[in-house]
Backbone as JSON Lines, residues from 0, in Angstrom:
{"i":0,"aa":"I","n":[107.29,88.44,91.91],"ca":[108.48,88.97,91.29],"c":[109.13,87.83,90.51]}
{"i":1,"aa":"V","n":[109.48,88.07,89.28],"ca":[110.19,87.08,88.47],"c":[111.61,87.59,88.25]}
{"i":2,"aa":"N","n":[112.6,86.77,88.6],"ca":[114.01,87.14,88.48],"c":[114.71,86.08,87.63]}
{"i":3,"aa":"V","n":[114.97,86.42,86.36],"ca":[115.71,85.53,85.47],"c":[117.12,86.1,85.38]}
{"i":4,"aa":"T","n":[118.12,85.27,85.68],"ca":[119.47,85.81,85.78],"c":[120.52,84.86,85.24]}
{"i":5,"aa":"N","n":[121.65,85.42,84.86],"ca":[122.81,84.67,84.42],"c":[123.91,84.88,85.45]}
{"i":6,"aa":"D","n":[124.08,83.92,86.33],"ca":[125.1,84.03,87.38],"c":[126.41,83.35,87.0]}
{"i":7,"aa":"A","n":[126.56,82.94,85.74],"ca":[127.77,82.22,85.32],"c":[129.02,83.08,85.46]}
{"i":8,"aa":"W","n":[128.9,84.36,85.26],"ca":[130.08,85.23,85.29],"c":[130.66,85.38,86.69]}
{"i":9,"aa":"F","n":[129.9,84.98,87.75],"ca":[130.43,85.04,89.11],"c":[131.56,84.03,89.32]}
{"i":10,"aa":"G","n":[131.52,82.93,88.56],"ca":[132.54,81.9,88.73],"c":[132.42,81.21,90.08]}
{"i":11,"aa":"D","n":[133.55,80.81,90.63],"ca":[133.58,80.1,91.91],"c":[133.79,81.1,93.05]}
{"i":12,"aa":"T","n":[132.78,81.96,93.26],"ca":[132.83,82.99,94.31],"c":[131.52,82.95,95.09]}
{"i":13,"aa":"P","n":[131.41,83.72,96.14],"ca":[130.15,83.81,96.89],"c":[129.06,84.58,96.13]}
{"i":14,"aa":"G","n":[129.39,85.11,94.96],"ca":[128.46,85.95,94.2],"c":[127.07,85.39,93.99]}
{"i":15,"aa":"P","n":[126.92,84.13,93.53],"ca":[125.57,83.6,93.31],"c":[124.73,83.57,94.59]}
{"i":16,"aa":"Y","n":[125.36,83.31,95.72],"ca":[124.64,83.27,97.0],"c":[124.2,84.67,97.41]}
{"i":17,"aa":"Q","n":[125.09,85.65,97.23],"ca":[124.75,87.03,97.55],"c":[123.65,87.55,96.62]}
{"i":18,"aa":"H","n":[123.75,87.21,95.35],"ca":[122.76,87.64,94.38],"c":[121.38,87.07,94.73]}
{"i":19,"aa":"F","n":[121.36,85.8,95.14],"ca":[120.1,85.18,95.54],"c":[119.54,85.86,96.79]}
{"i":20,"aa":"R","n":[120.38,86.13,97.77],"ca":[119.91,86.77,99.01],"c":[119.35,88.17,98.73]}
{"i":21,"aa":"Q","n":[119.95,88.88,97.8],"ca":[119.42,90.2,97.43],"c":[118.02,90.07,96.83]}
{"i":22,"aa":"A","n":[117.82,89.08,95.98],"ca":[116.5,88.86,95.39],"c":[115.51,88.44,96.47]}
{"i":23,"aa":"Q","n":[115.96,87.63,97.41],"ca":[115.11,87.19,98.52],"c":[114.66,88.4,99.35]}
{"i":24,"aa":"I","n":[115.55,89.33,99.58],"ca":[115.21,90.54,100.33],"c":[114.19,91.38,99.56]}
{"i":25,"aa":"R","n":[114.3,91.43,98.22],"ca":[113.32,92.17,97.42],"c":[111.91,91.58,97.61]}
{"i":26,"aa":"A","n":[111.82,90.26,97.74],"ca":[110.52,89.62,97.97],"c":[109.92,90.09,99.28]}
{"i":27,"aa":"V","n":[110.73,90.13,100.33],"ca":[110.25,90.58,101.64],"c":[109.91,92.06,101.59]}
{"i":28,"aa":"E","n":[110.78,92.84,100.98],"ca":[110.6,94.29,100.89],"c":[109.28,94.65,100.21]}
{"i":29,"aa":"N","n":[108.94,93.92,99.16],"ca":[107.72,94.22,98.4],"c":[106.53,93.39,98.83]}
{"i":30,"aa":"G","n":[106.74,92.42,99.71],"ca":[105.64,91.58,100.18],"c":[105.07,90.7,99.09]}
{"i":31,"aa":"L","n":[105.92,90.27,98.16],"ca":[105.48,89.45,97.04],"c":[106.34,88.2,96.93]}
{"i":32,"aa":"P","n":[105.78,87.1,96.43],"ca":[106.61,85.91,96.22],"c":[107.61,86.14,95.09]}
{"i":33,"aa":"L","n":[108.68,85.35,95.1],"ca":[109.75,85.46,94.12],"c":[109.91,84.14,93.38]}
{"i":34,"aa":"L","n":[109.95,84.22,92.05],"ca":[110.29,83.08,91.21],"c":[111.63,83.42,90.58]}
{"i":35,"aa":"R","n":[112.65,82.63,90.89],"ca":[114.0,82.95,90.41],"c":[114.54,81.8,89.58]}
{"i":36,"aa":"A","n":[114.96,82.11,88.36],"ca":[115.56,81.12,87.46],"c":[116.96,81.6,87.11]}
{"i":37,"aa":"A","n":[117.96,80.8,87.49],"ca":[119.36,81.16,87.24],"c":[120.04,80.03,86.49]}
{"i":38,"aa":"N","n":[120.78,80.37,85.43],"ca":[121.43,79.31,84.66],"c":[122.54,78.62,85.45]}
{"i":39,"aa":"N","n":[123.35,79.35,86.19],"ca":[124.42,78.75,86.98],"c":[124.34,79.16,88.45]}
{"i":40,"aa":"G","n":[123.28,79.83,88.82],"ca":[123.13,80.28,90.2],"c":[122.07,79.47,90.92]}
{"i":41,"aa":"I","n":[121.45,80.08,91.89],"ca":[120.42,79.43,92.69],"c":[119.07,79.74,92.08]}
{"i":42,"aa":"S","n":[118.35,78.71,91.66],"ca":[116.97,78.87,91.2],"c":[116.08,78.53,92.38]}
{"i":43,"aa":"A","n":[115.03,79.31,92.59],"ca":[114.22,79.08,93.78],"c":[112.85,79.72,93.67]}
{"i":44,"aa":"I","n":[111.98,79.26,94.56],"ca":[110.7,79.91,94.81],"c":[110.73,80.36,96.26]}
{"i":45,"aa":"V","n":[110.46,81.65,96.47],"ca":[110.51,82.25,97.8],"c":[109.16,82.9,98.07]}
{"i":46,"aa":"D","n":[108.61,82.72,99.28],"ca":[107.32,83.34,99.57],"c":[107.52,84.81,99.94]}
{"i":47,"aa":"S","n":[106.42,85.51,100.2],"ca":[106.46,86.95,100.45],"c":[107.15,87.31,101.77]}
{"i":48,"aa":"R","n":[107.39,86.32,102.62],"ca":[108.1,86.57,103.88],"c":[109.57,86.18,103.8]}
{"i":49,"aa":"G","n":[110.01,85.78,102.62],"ca":[111.41,85.44,102.43],"c":[111.76,83.99,102.69]}
{"i":50,"aa":"R","n":[110.77,83.17,102.99],"ca":[111.03,81.75,103.24],"c":[111.19,81.01,101.92]}
{"i":51,"aa":"I","n":[112.22,80.18,101.85],"ca":[112.49,79.42,100.63],"c":[111.54,78.22,100.59]}
{"i":52,"aa":"I","n":[110.69,78.17,99.56],"ca":[109.75,77.07,99.4],"c":[110.45,75.88,98.78]}
{"i":53,"aa":"D","n":[111.21,76.13,97.73],"ca":[111.99,75.08,97.08],"c":[113.12,75.75,96.32]}
{"i":54,"aa":"A","n":[114.23,75.04,96.14],"ca":[115.38,75.64,95.47],"c":[116.25,74.58,94.83]}
{"i":55,"aa":"L","n":[117.02,75.02,93.83],"ca":[118.06,74.2,93.21],"c":[119.39,74.85,93.54]}
{"i":56,"aa":"A","n":[120.38,74.06,93.86],"ca":[121.7,74.57,94.24],"c":[122.42,75.19,93.04]}
{"i":57,"aa":"V","n":[123.52,75.84,93.33],"ca":[124.37,76.43,92.29],"c":[124.81,75.33,91.33]}
{"i":58,"aa":"N","n":[124.72,75.6,90.03],"ca":[125.11,74.68,88.95],"c":[124.28,73.41,88.89]}
{"i":59,"aa":"A","n":[123.17,73.33,89.6],"ca":[122.32,72.14,89.56],"c":[121.36,72.24,88.38]}
{"i":60,"aa":"R","n":[121.14,71.11,87.71],"ca":[120.15,71.04,86.64],"c":[118.88,70.46,87.24]}
{"i":61,"aa":"G","n":[117.75,70.97,86.78],"ca":[116.5,70.42,87.29],"c":[115.36,71.38,87.09]}
{"i":62,"aa":"A","n":[114.25,71.02,87.68],"ca":[113.04,71.84,87.61],"c":[112.43,71.9,89.0]}
{"i":63,"aa":"I","n":[111.75,72.98,89.25],"ca":[111.06,73.15,90.52],"c":[109.57,73.11,90.23]}
{"i":64,"aa":"D","n":[108.86,72.24,90.93],"ca":[107.41,72.13,90.8],"c":[106.84,72.36,92.19]}
{"i":65,"aa":"A","n":[106.37,73.57,92.43],"ca":[105.88,73.91,93.76],"c":[104.73,74.91,93.65]}
{"i":66,"aa":"H","n":[103.94,74.97,94.69],"ca":[102.84,75.93,94.78],"c":[103.41,77.3,95.14]}
{"i":67,"aa":"V","n":[103.0,78.32,94.4],"ca":[103.45,79.68,94.67],"c":[102.34,80.4,95.42]}
{"i":68,"aa":"P","n":[102.55,80.71,96.69],"ca":[101.52,81.41,97.44],"c":[101.36,82.85,96.93]}
{"i":69,"aa":"V","n":[100.14,83.25,96.72],"ca":[99.86,84.59,96.22],"c":[99.18,85.37,97.32]}
{"i":70,"aa":"S","n":[99.69,86.56,97.61],"ca":[99.07,87.39,98.64],"c":[97.89,88.13,98.03]}
{"i":71,"aa":"G","n":[96.92,88.44,98.84],"ca":[95.73,89.14,98.36],"c":[95.81,90.64,98.55]}
{"i":72,"aa":"R","n":[96.97,91.13,98.95],"ca":[97.07,92.56,99.21],"c":[97.26,93.36,97.92]}
{"i":73,"aa":"A","n":[97.03,94.65,98.04],"ca":[97.24,95.54,96.89],"c":[98.71,95.57,96.52]}
{"i":74,"aa":"L","n":[98.98,95.7,95.24],"ca":[100.36,95.67,94.76],"c":[100.96,97.07,94.74]}
{"i":75,"aa":"L","n":[101.28,97.57,95.91],"ca":[101.93,98.87,96.03],"c":[103.34,98.67,96.56]}
{"i":76,"aa":"S","n":[104.28,99.37,95.97],"ca":[105.65,99.29,96.47],"c":[105.75,100.08,97.77]}
{"i":77,"aa":"P","n":[106.79,99.86,98.57],"ca":[106.96,100.65,99.79],"c":[107.02,102.15,99.5]}
{"i":78,"aa":"E","n":[107.62,102.52,98.39],"ca":[107.7,103.93,98.03],"c":[106.32,104.51,97.77]}
{"i":79,"aa":"Q","n":[105.46,103.74,97.09],"ca":[104.11,104.22,96.81],"c":[103.31,104.36,98.09]}
{"i":80,"aa":"R","n":[103.46,103.41,99.01],"ca":[102.72,103.5,100.27],"c":[103.17,104.72,101.05]}
{"i":81,"aa":"H","n":[104.47,105.0,101.11],"ca":[104.97,106.17,101.82],"c":[104.53,107.45,101.12]}
{"i":82,"aa":"F","n":[104.55,107.46,99.8],"ca":[104.14,108.64,99.04],"c":[102.68,108.97,99.31]}
{"i":83,"aa":"N","n":[101.82,107.95,99.33],"ca":[100.4,108.19,99.57],"c":[100.18,108.82,100.95]}
{"i":84,"aa":"G","n":[100.86,108.32,101.96],"ca":[100.73,108.89,103.3],"c":[101.23,110.32,103.35]}
{"i":85,"aa":"L","n":[102.36,110.56,102.7],"ca":[102.92,111.91,102.66],"c":[101.98,112.86,101.93]}
{"i":86,"aa":"L","n":[101.4,112.41,100.84],"ca":[100.47,113.24,100.08],"c":[99.24,113.6,100.92]}
{"i":87,"aa":"I","n":[98.72,112.66,101.67],"ca":[97.56,112.94,102.53],"c":[97.92,113.96,103.6]}
{"i":88,"aa":"M","n":[99.1,113.8,104.22],"ca":[99.53,114.77,105.23],"c":[99.69,116.16,104.63]}
{"i":89,"aa":"L","n":[100.25,116.24,103.43],"ca":[100.42,117.55,102.79],"c":[99.07,118.19,102.45]}
{"i":90,"aa":"L","n":[98.11,117.38,102.04],"ca":[96.78,117.92,101.74],"c":[96.11,118.47,103.01]}
{"i":91,"aa":"F","n":[96.25,117.74,104.12],"ca":[95.7,118.24,105.39],"c":[96.39,119.53,105.81]}
{"i":92,"aa":"A","n":[97.7,119.6,105.63],"ca":[98.44,120.82,105.98],"c":[97.99,121.98,105.1]}
{"i":93,"aa":"L","n":[97.76,121.73,103.82],"ca":[97.28,122.77,102.91],"c":[95.89,123.25,103.32]}
{"i":94,"aa":"M","n":[95.01,122.32,103.67],"ca":[93.66,122.71,104.11],"c":[93.72,123.52,105.4]}
{"i":95,"aa":"A","n":[94.56,123.11,106.34],"ca":[94.69,123.84,107.6],"c":[95.24,125.24,107.36]}
{"i":96,"aa":"S","n":[96.22,125.37,106.48],"ca":[96.79,126.68,106.15],"c":[95.75,127.57,105.49]}
{"i":97,"aa":"T","n":[94.96,127.0,104.59],"ca":[93.92,127.77,103.91],"c":[92.88,128.28,104.91]}
{"i":98,"aa":"L","n":[92.45,127.43,105.83],"ca":[91.49,127.85,106.85],"c":[92.08,128.93,107.75]}
{"i":99,"aa":"N","n":[93.34,128.8,108.09],"ca":[94.01,129.79,108.93],"c":[94.08,131.14,108.24]}
{"i":100,"aa":"V","n":[94.42,131.15,106.96],"ca":[94.49,132.41,106.19],"c":[93.11,133.03,106.08]}
{"i":101,"aa":"R","n":[92.08,132.24,105.84],"ca":[90.71,132.77,105.73],"c":[90.26,133.42,107.04]}
{"i":102,"aa":"Q","n":[90.59,132.78,108.16],"ca":[90.21,133.35,109.46],"c":[90.93,134.67,109.7]}
{"i":103,"aa":"R","n":[92.19,134.77,109.33],"ca":[92.94,136.01,109.51],"c":[92.37,137.13,108.64]}
{"i":104,"aa":"L","n":[91.95,136.79,107.42],"ca":[91.38,137.8,106.53],"c":[90.04,138.3,107.05]}
{"i":105,"aa":"R","n":[89.24,137.44,107.66],"ca":[87.95,137.84,108.22],"c":[88.13,138.77,109.41]}
{"i":106,"aa":"V","n":[89.14,138.5,110.23],"ca":[89.39,139.33,111.41],"c":[89.82,140.72,110.99]}
{"i":107,"aa":"N","n":[90.63,140.82,109.94],"ca":[91.12,142.12,109.49],"c":[90.05,142.76,108.66]}
């Protein structure tokens, strides 16, 4: 996940920290590493488990040179994974209903 952001408008508030934590949660939620570049916020590299590999503080100038771990898993969002399971269950329910209707028609 790449997150390029302008956190300057937050000013001297907890906003940049909250914004960074939200991005960190997205990395965990999707199981993907996060590369975050913020002009006045927190720039960081976060792994797929939410661990901060390297970071620059709020308003810090600099560059991050770090290894970005890449997961080998399929790139499916949580919604896609749930949808696929739901679709399979619905197909099985449809097949069971079809077989049930066929058996009732044969009996009659």
